[in-house]
Amino acid sequence: MVSGKYSAVSGALTREQAMSNIASNLANVNTTGFKKDRISFSSVLQGAQQMRATKGINYARTRTIDTDFNQGAMQTTGNPMNVAIDGPGFFKVRKGEEIFYTRAGRLTLDSNGTVLTNDGYTVLGAGDEPMQLDTSQGKDVVIAESGNISVNGVQSGAVLQVFTIPEQSSLVKTGHSLYRLTAGGDQPMTGSRVVQGHLEISNVNMVEEMTAMITSQRTFEAQTKVIESYAKIDDKQDELGSIS
């Protein structure tokens, strides 16, 4: 196979990966706390290194797929158990023995006053202790910007802690706007605000993603046409080779 055909095939494959990534972003445009992924590509190996490692063939590859942790817009809900983080950081939650991080602040209380996420994960405070509120006299919950929680006008002593992750590249998506930390640790975050009655929506820009999808689709089609052209050339070469 000639070098150009390798280049066309690898280019088509990378565009296919790009479209899959864009489709995933678009599918989560309405997911609370979702962070879009960005995929980048590189032209592999040039000069002497290219000749040594790939025998002179230049092809494209996926370089990185990174999560964009920029903050999404805030949506007012009026629900006191909905909270958003204004600034960097994450809430810390646990299910079983596993700890996760999230910016999806759709919270609820169980019958014992334990603070849970909408998916049933236990919200953790300082010292990784489960947050529990005394709701025996009612459930009028007020969450200050500092994260301090009062119930029925009385300070509960519980704090909805925001945590920062120094090495965000160590966060791996696990679905449902949750992240698992694969290396390093977290630290209490002091510069962000907790905003009650709001949710952070996805940071996916639909127009931007649709534009990227159209561009990737056109590039993919161009690459497949190149592959088809090479296939026709191969057929013609076979015909010429069969003439006695």
mmCIF file of C-alpha atoms in Angstrom:
data_model
loop_
_atom_site.group_PDB
_atom_site.id
_atom_site.type_symbol
_atom_site.label_atom_id
_atom_site.label_comp_id
_atom_site.label_asym_id
_atom_site.label_seq_id
_atom_site.Cartn_x
_atom_site.Cartn_y
_atom_site.Cartn_z
ATOM 1 C CA MET A 1 0.000 0.000 0.000
ATOM 2 C CA VAL A 2 1.427 3.397 -0.974
ATOM 3 C CA SER A 3 2.174 6.072 1.609
ATOM 4 C CA GLY A 4 -0.714 8.276 0.489
ATOM 5 C CA LYS A 5 -3.204 5.501 1.074
ATOM 6 C CA TYR A 6 -1.931 5.023 4.638
ATOM 7 C CA SER A 7 -2.315 8.747 5.217
ATOM 8 C CA ALA A 8 -5.879 8.742 3.887
ATOM 9 C CA VAL A 9 -6.917 5.731 5.976
ATOM 10 C CA SER A 10 -5.444 7.175 9.177
ATOM 11 C CA GLY A 11 -7.049 10.537 8.415
ATOM 12 C CA ALA A 12 -10.461 8.926 7.964
ATOM 13 C CA LEU A 13 -10.087 6.989 11.218
ATOM 14 C CA THR A 14 -9.177 10.097 13.208
ATOM 15 C CA ARG A 15 -12.166 11.983 11.768
ATOM 16 C CA GLU A 16 -14.386 9.064 12.772
ATOM 17 C CA GLN A 17 -13.019 9.322 16.317
ATOM 18 C CA ALA A 18 -13.668 13.058 16.293
ATOM 19 C CA MET A 19 -17.295 12.555 15.258
ATOM 20 C CA SER A 20 -17.801 9.963 18.015
ATOM 21 C CA ASN A 21 -16.414 12.435 20.550
ATOM 22 C CA ILE A 22 -18.654 15.224 19.271
ATOM 23 C CA ALA A 23 -21.683 12.914 19.371
ATOM 24 C CA SER A 24 -20.926 12.110 23.012
ATOM 25 C CA ASN A 25 -20.720 15.807 23.861
ATOM 26 C CA LEU A 26 -24.000 16.557 22.094
ATOM 27 C CA ALA A 27 -25.741 13.640 23.818
ATOM 28 C CA ASN A 28 -24.910 15.263 27.169
ATOM 29 C CA VAL A 29 -25.779 18.855 26.313
ATOM 30 C CA ASN A 30 -28.560 18.762 28.945
ATOM 31 C CA THR A 31 -26.683 16.680 31.544
ATOM 32 C CA THR A 32 -26.175 18.562 34.804
ATOM 33 C CA GLY A 33 -22.507 19.172 35.564
ATOM 34 C CA PHE A 34 -21.273 17.474 32.384
ATOM 35 C CA LYS A 35 -17.865 18.533 31.038
ATOM 36 C CA LYS A 36 -17.159 18.192 27.336
ATOM 37 C CA ASP A 37 -14.172 16.307 25.932
ATOM 38 C CA ARG A 38 -11.768 17.754 23.413
ATOM 39 C CA ILE A 39 -9.854 15.494 21.051
ATOM 40 C CA SER A 40 -6.635 16.631 19.370
ATOM 41 C CA PHE A 41 -4.632 15.062 16.599
ATOM 42 C CA SER A 42 -1.061 15.150 15.392
ATOM 43 C CA SER A 43 0.747 14.272 12.213
ATOM 44 C CA VAL A 44 2.961 11.419 13.272
ATOM 45 C CA LEU A 45 6.719 11.434 12.933
ATOM 46 C CA GLN A 46 8.707 13.685 10.644
ATOM 47 C CA GLY A 47 12.177 13.749 9.206
ATOM 48 C CA ALA A 48 14.701 11.110 10.269
ATOM 49 C CA GLN A 49 12.395 9.784 12.987
ATOM 50 C CA GLN A 50 9.632 9.258 10.434
ATOM 51 C CA MET A 51 11.946 7.345 8.129
ATOM 52 C CA ARG A 52 13.164 5.170 10.985
ATOM 53 C CA ALA A 53 9.884 4.444 12.768
ATOM 54 C CA THR A 54 7.317 4.347 9.959
ATOM 55 C CA LYS A 55 9.424 3.786 6.829
ATOM 56 C CA GLY A 56 8.625 7.206 5.467
ATOM 57 C CA ILE A 57 4.856 6.999 5.888
ATOM 58 C CA ASN A 58 3.217 10.071 7.405
ATOM 59 C CA TYR A 59 -0.104 9.444 9.059
ATOM 60 C CA ALA A 60 -2.456 11.072 11.555
ATOM 61 C CA ARG A 61 -3.213 9.839 15.043
ATOM 62 C CA THR A 62 -5.180 10.826 18.124
ATOM 63 C CA ARG A 63 -2.808 12.761 20.354
ATOM 64 C CA THR A 64 -4.981 13.436 23.409
ATOM 65 C CA ILE A 65 -8.575 13.361 24.588
ATOM 66 C CA ASP A 66 -8.868 15.916 27.374
ATOM 67 C CA THR A 67 -11.808 16.985 29.506
ATOM 68 C CA ASP A 68 -12.624 20.691 29.419
ATOM 69 C CA PHE A 69 -13.330 21.605 33.049
ATOM 70 C CA ASN A 70 -14.425 25.168 32.303
ATOM 71 C CA GLN A 71 -17.545 26.124 34.200
ATOM 72 C CA GLY A 72 -20.934 25.784 32.571
ATOM 73 C CA ALA A 73 -23.764 28.278 32.942
ATOM 74 C CA MET A 74 -25.956 28.289 36.036
ATOM 75 C CA GLN A 75 -29.626 27.466 35.809
ATOM 76 C CA THR A 76 -32.011 28.773 38.446
ATOM 77 C CA THR A 77 -34.288 26.042 39.838
ATOM 78 C CA GLY A 78 -35.504 27.482 43.137
ATOM 79 C CA ASN A 79 -35.090 24.052 44.731
ATOM 80 C CA PRO A 80 -33.159 24.457 48.016
ATOM 81 C CA MET A 81 -31.549 21.037 47.524
ATOM 82 C CA ASN A 82 -30.072 22.095 44.192
ATOM 83 C CA VAL A 83 -26.586 23.608 44.466
ATOM 84 C CA ALA A 84 -23.977 24.785 41.987
ATOM 85 C CA ILE A 85 -20.304 25.616 42.407
ATOM 86 C CA ASP A 86 -19.342 29.101 41.239
ATOM 87 C CA GLY A 87 -15.643 28.653 40.544
ATOM 88 C CA PRO A 88 -13.364 25.614 40.367
ATOM 89 C CA GLY A 89 -13.782 22.509 42.505
ATOM 90 C CA PHE A 90 -15.951 19.462 43.033
ATOM 91 C CA PHE A 91 -18.296 17.903 45.531
ATOM 92 C CA LYS A 92 -17.038 14.630 46.976
ATOM 93 C CA VAL A 93 -19.362 11.625 47.096
ATOM 94 C CA ARG A 94 -19.160 7.962 47.948
ATOM 95 C CA LYS A 95 -20.964 4.794 46.981
ATOM 96 C CA GLY A 96 -19.893 1.650 48.788
ATOM 97 C CA GLU A 97 -16.128 1.908 49.201
ATOM 98 C CA GLU A 98 -15.572 4.063 46.113
ATOM 99 C CA ILE A 99 -15.101 7.819 46.196
ATOM 100 C CA PHE A 100 -16.018 10.066 43.278
ATOM 101 C CA TYR A 101 -16.030 13.765 42.456
ATOM 102 C CA THR A 102 -18.804 15.673 40.739
ATOM 103 C CA ARG A 103 -20.149 19.126 39.988
ATOM 104 C CA ALA A 104 -23.719 17.887 39.623
ATOM 105 C CA GLY A 105 -25.434 19.358 42.652
ATOM 106 C CA ARG A 106 -28.885 17.794 42.505
ATOM 107 C CA LEU A 107 -29.103 16.705 46.165
ATOM 108 C CA THR A 108 -31.708 15.073 48.343
ATOM 109 C CA LEU A 109 -32.222 13.916 51.937
ATOM 110 C CA ASP A 110 -33.081 10.378 52.984
ATOM 111 C CA SER A 111 -35.310 9.524 55.932
ATOM 112 C CA ASN A 112 -32.356 9.791 58.331
ATOM 113 C CA GLY A 113 -31.284 13.229 57.118
ATOM 114 C CA THR A 114 -28.267 11.934 55.189
ATOM 115 C CA VAL A 115 -27.377 14.146 52.230
ATOM 116 C CA LEU A 116 -27.349 12.161 48.985
ATOM 117 C CA THR A 117 -27.000 12.905 45.319
ATOM 118 C CA ASN A 118 -29.935 12.307 43.032
ATOM 119 C CA ASP A 119 -28.345 8.962 42.096
ATOM 120 C CA GLY A 120 -28.027 7.818 45.721
ATOM 121 C CA TYR A 121 -24.357 8.626 46.351
ATOM 122 C CA THR A 122 -23.528 9.852 49.866
ATOM 123 C CA VAL A 123 -22.175 13.411 49.956
ATOM 124 C CA LEU A 124 -18.992 13.712 52.024
ATOM 125 C CA GLY A 125 -17.837 16.654 54.104
ATOM 126 C CA ALA A 126 -14.611 17.383 55.964
ATOM 127 C CA GLY A 127 -12.726 14.241 56.938
ATOM 128 C CA ASP A 128 -14.693 12.300 54.332
ATOM 129 C CA GLU A 129 -17.541 11.940 56.806
ATOM 130 C CA PRO A 130 -21.090 11.526 55.449
ATOM 131 C CA MET A 131 -23.154 14.686 55.774
ATOM 132 C CA GLN A 132 -26.146 14.209 58.014
ATOM 133 C CA LEU A 133 -28.689 16.829 59.082
ATOM 134 C CA ASP A 134 -31.188 16.833 61.943
ATOM 135 C CA THR A 135 -34.494 17.172 60.123
ATOM 136 C CA SER A 136 -36.688 16.015 63.002
ATOM 137 C CA GLN A 137 -38.229 19.492 63.300
ATOM 138 C CA GLY A 138 -38.560 20.120 59.588
ATOM 139 C CA LYS A 139 -36.548 20.313 56.392
ATOM 140 C CA ASP A 140 -36.079 24.041 55.840
ATOM 141 C CA VAL A 141 -32.494 23.780 54.587
ATOM 142 C CA VAL A 142 -30.429 26.889 53.867
ATOM 143 C CA ILE A 143 -26.964 26.520 52.350
ATOM 144 C CA ALA A 144 -24.696 29.551 52.559
ATOM 145 C CA GLU A 145 -22.135 30.453 49.902
ATOM 146 C CA SER A 146 -19.460 29.145 52.269
ATOM 147 C CA GLY A 147 -21.225 25.763 52.321
ATOM 148 C CA ASN A 148 -22.431 26.136 55.930
ATOM 149 C CA ILE A 149 -25.833 24.538 56.338
ATOM 150 C CA SER A 150 -28.629 25.587 58.648
ATOM 151 C CA VAL A 151 -31.866 23.689 59.204
ATOM 152 C CA ASN A 152 -34.970 25.538 60.364
ATOM 153 C CA GLY A 153 -32.854 28.609 61.162
ATOM 154 C CA VAL A 154 -30.360 26.680 63.313
ATOM 155 C CA GLN A 155 -26.754 26.087 62.284
ATOM 156 C CA SER A 156 -26.320 22.375 61.778
ATOM 157 C CA GLY A 157 -22.536 22.330 61.989
ATOM 158 C CA ALA A 158 -22.433 20.556 58.625
ATOM 159 C CA VAL A 159 -20.545 22.119 55.733
ATOM 160 C CA LEU A 160 -21.075 21.310 52.072
ATOM 161 C CA GLN A 161 -17.372 21.196 51.271
ATOM 162 C CA VAL A 162 -15.938 21.995 47.867
ATOM 163 C CA PHE A 163 -12.704 20.186 47.015
ATOM 164 C CA THR A 164 -10.016 21.103 44.532
ATOM 165 C CA ILE A 165 -7.976 18.554 42.580
ATOM 166 C CA PRO A 166 -4.434 19.872 41.905
ATOM 167 C CA GLU A 167 -3.895 17.339 39.117
ATOM 168 C CA GLN A 168 -7.136 17.344 37.150
ATOM 169 C CA SER A 169 -5.536 15.140 34.486
ATOM 170 C CA SER A 170 -5.829 12.342 37.071
ATOM 171 C CA LEU A 171 -9.636 12.539 36.976
ATOM 172 C CA VAL A 172 -11.295 9.854 34.848
ATOM 173 C CA LYS A 173 -14.929 9.990 33.768
ATOM 174 C CA THR A 174 -17.097 7.149 35.072
ATOM 175 C CA GLY A 175 -20.484 8.340 33.809
ATOM 176 C CA HIS A 176 -23.327 10.343 35.382
ATOM 177 C CA SER A 177 -21.031 13.416 35.664
ATOM 178 C CA LEU A 178 -18.810 11.518 38.122
ATOM 179 C CA TYR A 179 -15.023 11.322 38.148
ATOM 180 C CA ARG A 180 -12.657 8.887 39.794
ATOM 181 C CA LEU A 181 -9.278 10.165 40.991
ATOM 182 C CA THR A 182 -6.549 7.817 39.767
ATOM 183 C CA ALA A 183 -3.544 9.535 41.365
ATOM 184 C CA GLY A 184 -2.834 12.254 43.917
ATOM 185 C CA GLY A 185 -5.366 13.682 46.325
ATOM 186 C CA ASP A 186 -7.772 16.534 46.942
ATOM 187 C CA GLN A 187 -7.701 19.693 49.031
ATOM 188 C CA PRO A 188 -10.469 21.835 50.550
ATOM 189 C CA MET A 189 -11.364 24.665 48.180
ATOM 190 C CA THR A 190 -11.831 28.095 49.724
ATOM 191 C CA GLY A 191 -12.152 30.430 46.733
ATOM 192 C CA SER A 192 -15.397 29.071 45.246
ATOM 193 C CA ARG A 193 -19.004 29.820 46.169
ATOM 194 C CA VAL A 194 -21.811 27.341 46.746
ATOM 195 C CA VAL A 195 -24.957 28.751 45.138
ATOM 196 C CA GLN A 196 -28.219 27.332 46.481
ATOM 197 C CA GLY A 197 -31.257 26.952 44.256
ATOM 198 C CA HIS A 198 -29.142 26.598 41.111
ATOM 199 C CA LEU A 199 -27.632 23.842 38.982
ATOM 200 C CA GLU A 200 -24.624 24.025 36.709
ATOM 201 C CA ILE A 201 -25.591 22.904 33.239
ATOM 202 C CA SER A 202 -23.299 21.239 30.729
ATOM 203 C CA ASN A 203 -20.480 23.351 29.281
ATOM 204 C CA VAL A 204 -21.209 21.944 25.802
ATOM 205 C CA ASN A 205 -21.881 24.627 23.178
ATOM 206 C CA MET A 206 -24.300 23.041 20.717
ATOM 207 C CA VAL A 207 -23.513 25.429 17.846
ATOM 208 C CA GLU A 208 -19.777 24.883 18.297
ATOM 209 C CA GLU A 209 -20.186 21.107 18.363
ATOM 210 C CA MET A 210 -22.457 21.047 15.318
ATOM 211 C CA THR A 211 -19.944 23.154 13.375
ATOM 212 C CA ALA A 212 -17.138 20.780 14.376
ATOM 213 C CA MET A 213 -19.252 17.788 13.344
ATOM 214 C CA ILE A 214 -19.918 19.239 9.889
ATOM 215 C CA THR A 215 -16.214 19.961 9.411
ATOM 216 C CA SER A 216 -15.230 16.465 10.545
ATOM 217 C CA GLN A 217 -17.877 14.865 8.315
ATOM 218 C CA ARG A 218 -16.636 16.740 5.251
ATOM 219 C CA THR A 219 -13.030 15.819 6.000
ATOM 220 C CA PHE A 220 -14.026 12.178 6.498
ATOM 221 C CA GLU A 221 -15.813 12.149 3.137
ATOM 222 C CA ALA A 222 -12.774 13.673 1.428
ATOM 223 C CA GLN A 223 -10.494 11.039 2.948
ATOM 224 C CA THR A 224 -12.779 8.187 1.887
ATOM 225 C CA LYS A 225 -12.822 9.542 -1.681
ATOM 226 C CA VAL A 226 -9.017 9.467 -1.671
ATOM 227 C CA ILE A 227 -9.111 5.834 -0.492
ATOM 228 C CA GLU A 228 -11.563 4.982 -3.271
ATOM 229 C CA SER A 229 -9.284 6.654 -5.821
ATOM 230 C CA TYR A 230 -6.333 4.597 -4.655
ATOM 231 C CA ALA A 231 -8.468 1.446 -4.892
ATOM 232 C CA LYS A 232 -9.292 2.283 -8.521
ATOM 233 C CA ILE A 233 -5.627 2.867 -9.272
ATOM 234 C CA ASP A 234 -4.798 -0.526 -7.739
ATOM 235 C CA ASP A 235 -7.430 -2.155 -9.949
ATOM 236 C CA LYS A 236 -5.980 -0.531 -13.049
ATOM 237 C CA GLN A 237 -2.499 -1.635 -12.087
ATOM 238 C CA ASP A 238 -3.723 -5.206 -11.708
ATOM 239 C CA GLU A 239 -5.305 -5.036 -15.198
ATOM 240 C CA LEU A 240 -2.090 -3.714 -16.747
ATOM 241 C CA GLY A 241 -0.086 -6.406 -15.039
ATOM 242 C CA SER A 242 -2.264 -9.144 -16.550
ATOM 243 C CA ILE A 243 -1.664 -8.119 -20.188
ATOM 244 C CA SER A 244 0.611 -10.677 -21.914
#
